[in-house]
Each structure stands twice: as structure tokens, then as C-alpha cells.
mmCIF file of C-alpha atoms and ligand atoms in Angstrom:
data_model
loop_
_atom_site.group_PDB
_atom_site.id
_atom_site.type_symbol
_atom_site.label_atom_id
_atom_site.label_comp_id
_atom_site.label_asym_id
_atom_site.label_seq_id
_atom_site.Cartn_x
_atom_site.Cartn_y
_atom_site.Cartn_z
ATOM 1 C CA MET A 13 6.999 14.114 11.069
ATOM 2 C CA ASN A 14 3.546 13.629 9.652
ATOM 3 C CA ALA A 15 2.001 13.105 6.260
ATOM 4 C CA ILE A 16 -1.532 12.691 4.992
ATOM 5 C CA VAL A 17 -3.249 11.117 2.005
ATOM 6 C CA PHE A 18 -6.661 12.420 0.976
ATOM 7 C CA PHE A 19 -8.873 10.093 -1.014
ATOM 8 C CA ASP A 20 -11.410 12.018 -3.028
ATOM 9 C CA PRO A 21 -13.571 10.163 -5.571
ATOM 10 C CA ASN A 22 -13.721 13.304 -7.721
ATOM 11 C CA CYS A 23 -9.951 13.339 -8.229
ATOM 12 C CA SER A 24 -8.803 9.766 -8.559
ATOM 13 C CA GLY A 25 -9.792 6.236 -9.351
ATOM 14 C CA ASN A 26 -13.179 4.918 -10.364
ATOM 15 C CA SER A 27 -14.729 4.247 -6.992
ATOM 16 C CA ASN A 28 -16.579 6.027 -4.191
ATOM 17 C CA ILE A 29 -13.726 5.589 -1.754
ATOM 18 C CA LYS A 30 -13.349 8.635 0.430
ATOM 19 C CA GLY A 31 -11.312 9.532 3.490
ATOM 20 C CA THR A 32 -7.748 9.823 4.721
ATOM 21 C CA ILE A 33 -4.673 7.873 5.620
ATOM 22 C CA LYS A 34 -2.738 9.696 8.352
ATOM 23 C CA ILE A 35 0.930 8.826 8.546
ATOM 24 C CA HIS A 36 3.229 9.449 11.506
ATOM 25 C CA GLN A 37 6.915 8.851 12.195
ATOM 26 C CA CYS A 38 8.468 9.910 15.535
ATOM 27 C CA SER A 39 12.052 10.134 14.241
ATOM 28 C CA PRO A 40 13.725 9.441 10.863
ATOM 29 C CA LYS A 41 14.583 5.815 11.703
ATOM 30 C CA SER A 42 11.546 4.794 13.716
ATOM 31 C CA PRO A 43 8.732 2.682 12.239
ATOM 32 C CA VAL A 44 5.975 4.488 10.396
ATOM 33 C CA LEU A 45 2.372 4.383 11.605
ATOM 34 C CA PHE A 46 -0.451 4.412 9.062
ATOM 35 C CA HIS A 47 -3.989 5.160 10.178
ATOM 36 C CA VAL A 48 -6.406 4.236 7.400
ATOM 37 C CA ASN A 49 -9.851 5.825 7.627
ATOM 38 C CA LEU A 50 -11.888 5.169 4.495
ATOM 39 C CA THR A 51 -15.541 4.763 3.528
ATOM 40 C CA GLY A 52 -17.319 3.731 0.331
ATOM 41 C CA LEU A 53 -15.590 0.398 -0.205
ATOM 42 C CA SER A 54 -17.288 -2.815 -1.233
ATOM 43 C CA LYS A 55 -18.449 -4.716 1.854
ATOM 44 C CA ASP A 56 -16.283 -7.240 3.653
ATOM 45 C CA THR A 57 -13.618 -7.410 0.950
ATOM 46 C CA VAL A 58 -9.828 -7.685 0.972
ATOM 47 C CA HIS A 59 -8.000 -5.072 -1.097
ATOM 48 C CA ALA A 60 -4.313 -4.659 -1.852
ATOM 49 C CA ILE A 61 -2.678 -1.444 -0.620
ATOM 50 C CA HIS A 62 0.734 -0.193 -1.748
ATOM 51 C CA VAL A 63 2.893 2.894 -2.035
ATOM 52 C CA HIS A 64 3.433 3.588 -5.737
ATOM 53 C CA GLU A 65 6.356 5.648 -7.088
ATOM 54 C CA TYR A 66 4.793 8.898 -8.245
ATOM 55 C CA GLY A 67 2.367 11.407 -6.837
ATOM 56 C CA ASN A 68 1.100 11.969 -10.361
ATOM 57 C CA LEU A 69 -2.656 11.716 -10.858
ATOM 58 C CA THR A 70 -2.836 13.245 -14.356
ATOM 59 C CA LYS A 71 -4.164 9.904 -15.641
ATOM 60 C CA GLY A 72 -5.754 8.981 -12.345
ATOM 61 C CA CYS A 73 -4.148 6.082 -10.523
ATOM 62 C CA MET A 74 -2.558 4.847 -13.772
ATOM 63 C CA SER A 75 0.117 7.579 -13.700
ATOM 64 C CA THR A 76 1.393 6.698 -10.206
ATOM 65 C CA GLY A 77 3.952 4.234 -11.612
ATOM 66 C CA SER A 78 4.857 0.869 -10.102
ATOM 67 C CA HIS A 79 5.309 -0.170 -6.490
ATOM 68 C CA PHE A 80 7.855 2.113 -4.747
ATOM 69 C CA ASN A 81 11.032 0.037 -5.032
ATOM 70 C CA PRO A 82 14.219 2.009 -4.219
ATOM 71 C CA THR A 83 16.111 -1.185 -3.291
ATOM 72 C CA ASN A 84 15.345 -2.851 -6.640
ATOM 73 C CA GLU A 85 13.784 -6.011 -5.204
ATOM 74 C CA THR A 86 10.950 -8.257 -6.346
ATOM 75 C CA HIS A 87 7.429 -7.983 -4.923
ATOM 76 C CA GLY A 88 6.851 -9.744 -1.606
ATOM 77 C CA SER A 89 5.490 -9.384 1.876
ATOM 78 C CA TYR A 90 6.469 -8.416 5.411
ATOM 79 C CA LEU A 91 4.988 -11.823 6.318
ATOM 80 C CA TYR A 92 8.094 -13.384 4.733
ATOM 81 C CA PRO A 93 10.815 -11.198 6.310
ATOM 82 C CA LYS A 94 13.693 -13.329 5.013
ATOM 83 C CA GLU A 95 12.574 -12.816 1.426
ATOM 84 C CA PRO A 96 12.851 -9.638 -0.658
ATOM 85 C CA ARG A 97 9.996 -7.184 -1.011
ATOM 86 C CA HIS A 98 9.333 -3.715 -2.337
ATOM 87 C CA VAL A 99 9.603 -0.900 0.209
ATOM 88 C CA GLY A 100 6.107 0.119 -0.989
ATOM 89 C CA ASP A 101 4.482 -3.245 -0.247
ATOM 90 C CA LEU A 102 3.361 -2.113 3.244
ATOM 91 C CA ILE A 103 0.994 -4.724 4.784
ATOM 92 C CA ASN A 104 -0.068 -5.841 1.273
ATOM 93 C CA ASN A 105 -3.806 -6.078 2.050
ATOM 94 C CA ILE A 106 -6.520 -4.423 4.104
ATOM 95 C CA GLN A 107 -10.083 -5.589 4.695
ATOM 96 C CA SER A 108 -13.274 -3.564 4.649
ATOM 97 C CA SER A 109 -16.037 -4.048 7.228
ATOM 98 C CA LYS A 110 -19.617 -5.169 6.625
ATOM 99 C CA LYS A 111 -20.406 -1.484 6.145
ATOM 100 C CA GLY A 112 -17.680 -0.958 3.548
ATOM 101 C CA VAL A 113 -15.504 0.985 5.968
ATOM 102 C CA ILE A 114 -11.862 0.655 6.948
ATOM 103 C CA ASN A 115 -10.642 2.113 10.240
ATOM 104 C CA TYR A 116 -7.331 0.414 10.788
ATOM 105 C CA LYS A 117 -3.819 1.192 12.028
ATOM 106 C CA PHE A 118 -0.658 -0.599 11.024
ATOM 107 C CA TRP A 119 3.091 -0.102 11.292
ATOM 108 C CA ASP A 120 5.674 -0.385 8.557
ATOM 109 C CA HIS A 121 9.416 -0.797 9.108
ATOM 110 C CA LEU A 122 10.824 -0.121 5.616
ATOM 111 C CA THR A 123 9.209 3.161 4.606
ATOM 112 C CA SER A 124 10.190 6.543 6.046
ATOM 113 C CA LEU A 125 9.003 10.139 5.833
ATOM 114 C CA SER A 126 12.536 11.392 5.054
ATOM 115 C CA GLY A 127 15.723 10.183 3.357
ATOM 116 C CA PRO A 128 16.048 7.660 0.488
ATOM 117 C CA MET A 129 13.079 5.572 1.684
ATOM 118 C CA SER A 130 10.811 8.605 1.894
ATOM 119 C CA ILE A 131 7.286 8.074 0.603
ATOM 120 C CA VAL A 132 6.358 11.778 0.762
ATOM 121 C CA GLY A 133 5.231 13.018 -2.669
ATOM 122 C CA ARG A 134 4.413 9.486 -3.836
ATOM 123 C CA ALA A 135 0.976 7.844 -3.871
ATOM 124 C CA ILE A 136 -0.985 5.202 -2.017
ATOM 125 C CA VAL A 137 -3.009 2.954 -4.313
ATOM 126 C CA ILE A 138 -5.868 0.681 -3.271
ATOM 127 C CA HIS A 139 -6.549 -2.147 -5.691
ATOM 128 C CA GLU A 140 -9.683 -4.012 -6.694
ATOM 129 C CA GLY A 141 -8.207 -7.401 -5.851
ATOM 130 C CA LYS A 142 -6.092 -9.091 -3.254
ATOM 131 C CA ASP A 143 -2.271 -9.044 -3.173
ATOM 132 C CA ASP A 144 -0.962 -12.633 -3.503
ATOM 133 C CA LEU A 145 2.187 -11.718 -1.485
ATOM 134 C CA GLY A 146 4.561 -12.774 -4.261
ATOM 135 C CA ARG A 147 3.339 -16.386 -3.941
ATOM 136 C CA GLY A 148 1.054 -16.415 -6.988
ATOM 137 C CA GLY A 149 1.545 -19.261 -9.460
ATOM 138 C CA LEU A 150 3.290 -21.468 -6.897
ATOM 139 C CA GLY A 151 2.211 -24.977 -5.946
ATOM 140 C CA PRO A 152 1.936 -26.282 -2.372
ATOM 141 C CA ASN A 153 5.606 -27.289 -2.423
ATOM 142 C CA GLY A 154 6.698 -23.785 -3.495
ATOM 143 C CA ARG A 155 7.473 -24.831 -7.076
ATOM 144 C CA VAL A 156 6.301 -22.657 -9.955
ATOM 145 C CA ILE A 157 3.189 -24.199 -11.503
ATOM 146 C CA ASN A 158 2.059 -21.145 -13.520
ATOM 147 C CA LYS A 159 4.946 -19.121 -14.961
ATOM 148 C CA LYS A 160 2.861 -16.198 -16.185
ATOM 149 C CA VAL A 161 1.013 -15.744 -12.892
ATOM 150 C CA HIS A 162 4.217 -16.091 -10.892
ATOM 151 C CA LYS A 163 6.089 -13.530 -13.028
ATOM 152 C CA GLU A 164 3.325 -10.993 -12.428
ATOM 153 C CA SER A 165 3.188 -11.954 -8.743
ATOM 154 C CA LEU A 166 6.822 -10.884 -8.347
ATOM 155 C CA LYS A 167 5.952 -7.480 -9.885
ATOM 156 C CA THR A 168 2.470 -6.532 -8.683
ATOM 157 C CA GLY A 169 1.115 -9.350 -6.509
ATOM 158 C CA ASN A 170 -1.664 -9.770 -9.133
ATOM 159 C CA ALA A 171 -3.671 -7.196 -7.194
ATOM 160 C CA GLY A 172 -5.872 -6.194 -10.141
ATOM 161 C CA GLY A 173 -7.141 -2.754 -11.149
ATOM 162 C CA ARG A 174 -6.357 0.486 -9.366
ATOM 163 C CA MET A 175 -9.524 1.408 -7.550
ATOM 164 C CA ALA A 176 -8.476 4.500 -5.626
ATOM 165 C CA CYS A 177 -5.356 6.536 -4.944
ATOM 166 C CA GLY A 178 -4.132 9.652 -3.216
ATOM 167 C CA ILE A 179 -0.940 11.667 -2.980
ATOM 168 C CA ILE A 180 1.163 11.432 0.185
ATOM 169 C CA GLY A 181 1.646 15.032 1.302
ATOM 170 C CA ARG A 182 3.306 16.657 4.285
ATOM 171 C CA ASP A 183 1.079 17.548 7.194
ATOM 172 C CA LYS A 184 1.357 19.400 10.479
ATOM 173 C CA SER A 185 1.660 17.255 13.590
ATOM 174 C CA HIS A 186 -1.492 15.462 14.580
ATOM 175 C CA HIS A 187 -2.381 13.143 17.400
ATOM 176 C CA PHE A 188 -3.401 9.554 16.921
ATOM 177 C CA THR A 189 -6.496 8.519 18.815
HETATM 178 CU CU1 LIG B 2 -0.307 -1.308 -5.993
HETATM 179 ZN ZN1 LIG B 3 5.310 -4.729 -4.530
#
């Protein structure tokens, strides 16, 4: 099955980000491939990327809800596989090139294009800042040194404003090159 997200600066967010994210899953339980192809980003910058709950852009990216979290976990990262994370946390961050472009493929093992983990009809949001992977407000020994920052880290990763977003829609089969 395939899905596609179209980023159009006229429809969503307050940025010039334009392009697509093509999404492919061979069978309902196989990992999901995301091919991000975006232009118009700030140069050489790390931005958080998540699946948010709703494909609702009536108030731009603000009406897409929170991180997609069907398993009712705290925010985290695939980099810490023994710890909880939201299904929608994906790879947490992506980086733009010196030309403000992202052409990048990654796999995700928690999302699906069907069943209870389905992300179809939801939204992908790209944030102004960097996702802190659920580690915000922690000291070097893993103890909480800033309660407020850490509380927010477990919800949003302190990723900052919502720069761009698009709705995840069904697509016909396409090939990945
Ligand atoms: Cu987000
Ligand atoms: Zn999250």
C-alpha cells in the first residue's frame, strides 16, 4: 500500500516548504518506508518530524492535534528502543542540506498504513526546532535537572513551532528510486 503527503505553502504552515513525502508498505506488518523530498527549508538545519493525530488543517498545522499516540506512551525515540515512545515519533529529526533541501529515505517499524497503527488520514508536521528525544531537562547522569523542560520533553520533545504540515492520503502504487 502507498500513501503520499503533499506540502504546499499555500495550504499549511508559515513557511515556504514544498514537496512530498511518499510512503510505502509492502504488507500490513512490514516496516514503512518514508521518502522525504522537500525544498524551501532553512539551510543546514535540523527539524523535528512527527505524525500528528488529525488530518485537519482548518487552523493550519495547529489543528493536527498531538503526536499520534495510540499506545498511550510518553514521547521518546527509536534510538532508545527499550524506552516508550509515541508511534508518531518516526525518526524524530531530519536535516536540511546547504541548499535548504531534504531528499532522504527512512524506515519506521511502529507505524502502518492499515489497522490500529494506521497513519492514513493523519498529518505529518515539520517543526521549527529540534526534537530532544524525550531527554530534555535531564542532567548527564539522567536525573531531572529542569522539571518544566522535562515534562514538555515527554510530550512534544520541545520541538518548537509547527513550520509545515500535510495530510497523509492514500496513493496508487509508485516505485521508489
Ligand atoms: Cu510534532
Ligand atoms: Zn512524540
